[in-house]
């Protein structure tokens, strides 16, 4: 599953839960996809983004940020 697809499913599950959706119907569950896989993909993406953010070697320098913003 691509990162984009995983985040889309994660958002769909979040919306379903936050807006008071009860147990999803079979049709809705098919659209939402399997919750355990979606949760695992979301957690993995979150962990990877935190690790990347926390590693100073992967962060752009101020000059690189300026160059990107001023292009």
Short mmCIF file of N, CA, C and O in Angstrom, two decimals, residues 60-71:
data_model
loop_
_atom_site.label_atom_id
_atom_site.label_comp_id
_atom_site.label_asym_id
_atom_site.label_seq_id
_atom_site.Cartn_x
_atom_site.Cartn_y
_atom_site.Cartn_z
N UNK A 60 17.09 20.32 6.49
CA UNK A 60 17.74 21.30 5.62
C UNK A 60 18.34 22.43 6.45
O UNK A 60 17.88 22.73 7.55
N UNK A 61 19.36 23.06 5.89
CA UNK A 61 19.95 24.22 6.56
C UNK A 61 19.06 25.43 6.33
O UNK A 61 18.17 25.41 5.45
N UNK A 62 19.32 26.50 7.07
CA UNK A 62 18.54 27.73 6.89
C UNK A 62 18.71 28.23 5.46
O UNK A 62 17.75 28.67 4.84
N UNK A 63 19.92 28.16 4.93
CA UNK A 63 20.16 28.61 3.56
C UNK A 63 19.35 27.78 2.56
O UNK A 63 18.76 28.33 1.62
N UNK A 64 19.30 26.46 2.76
CA UNK A 64 18.53 25.60 1.85
C UNK A 64 17.05 25.95 1.91
O UNK A 64 16.35 25.99 0.89
N UNK A 65 16.55 26.22 3.11
CA UNK A 65 15.14 26.63 3.24
C UNK A 65 14.90 27.94 2.53
O UNK A 65 13.93 28.08 1.76
N UNK A 66 15.78 28.92 2.74
CA UNK A 66 15.65 30.21 2.07
C UNK A 66 15.69 30.05 0.55
O UNK A 66 14.87 30.62 -0.17
N UNK A 67 16.64 29.24 0.08
CA UNK A 67 16.75 29.03 -1.36
C UNK A 67 15.47 28.42 -1.94
O UNK A 67 15.01 28.82 -3.01
N UNK A 68 14.89 27.46 -1.23
CA UNK A 68 13.66 26.81 -1.70
C UNK A 68 12.50 27.80 -1.69
O UNK A 68 11.67 27.82 -2.60
N UNK A 69 12.42 28.60 -0.65
CA UNK A 69 11.29 29.54 -0.53
C UNK A 69 11.41 30.70 -1.50
O UNK A 69 10.40 31.25 -1.95
N UNK A 70 12.63 31.08 -1.84
CA UNK A 70 12.84 32.25 -2.69
C UNK A 70 13.01 31.91 -4.17
O UNK A 70 13.26 32.79 -4.98
N UNK A 71 12.87 30.62 -4.52
CA UNK A 71 13.00 30.23 -5.93
C UNK A 71 11.94 30.86 -6.77
O UNK A 71 10.83 31.01 -6.48
#
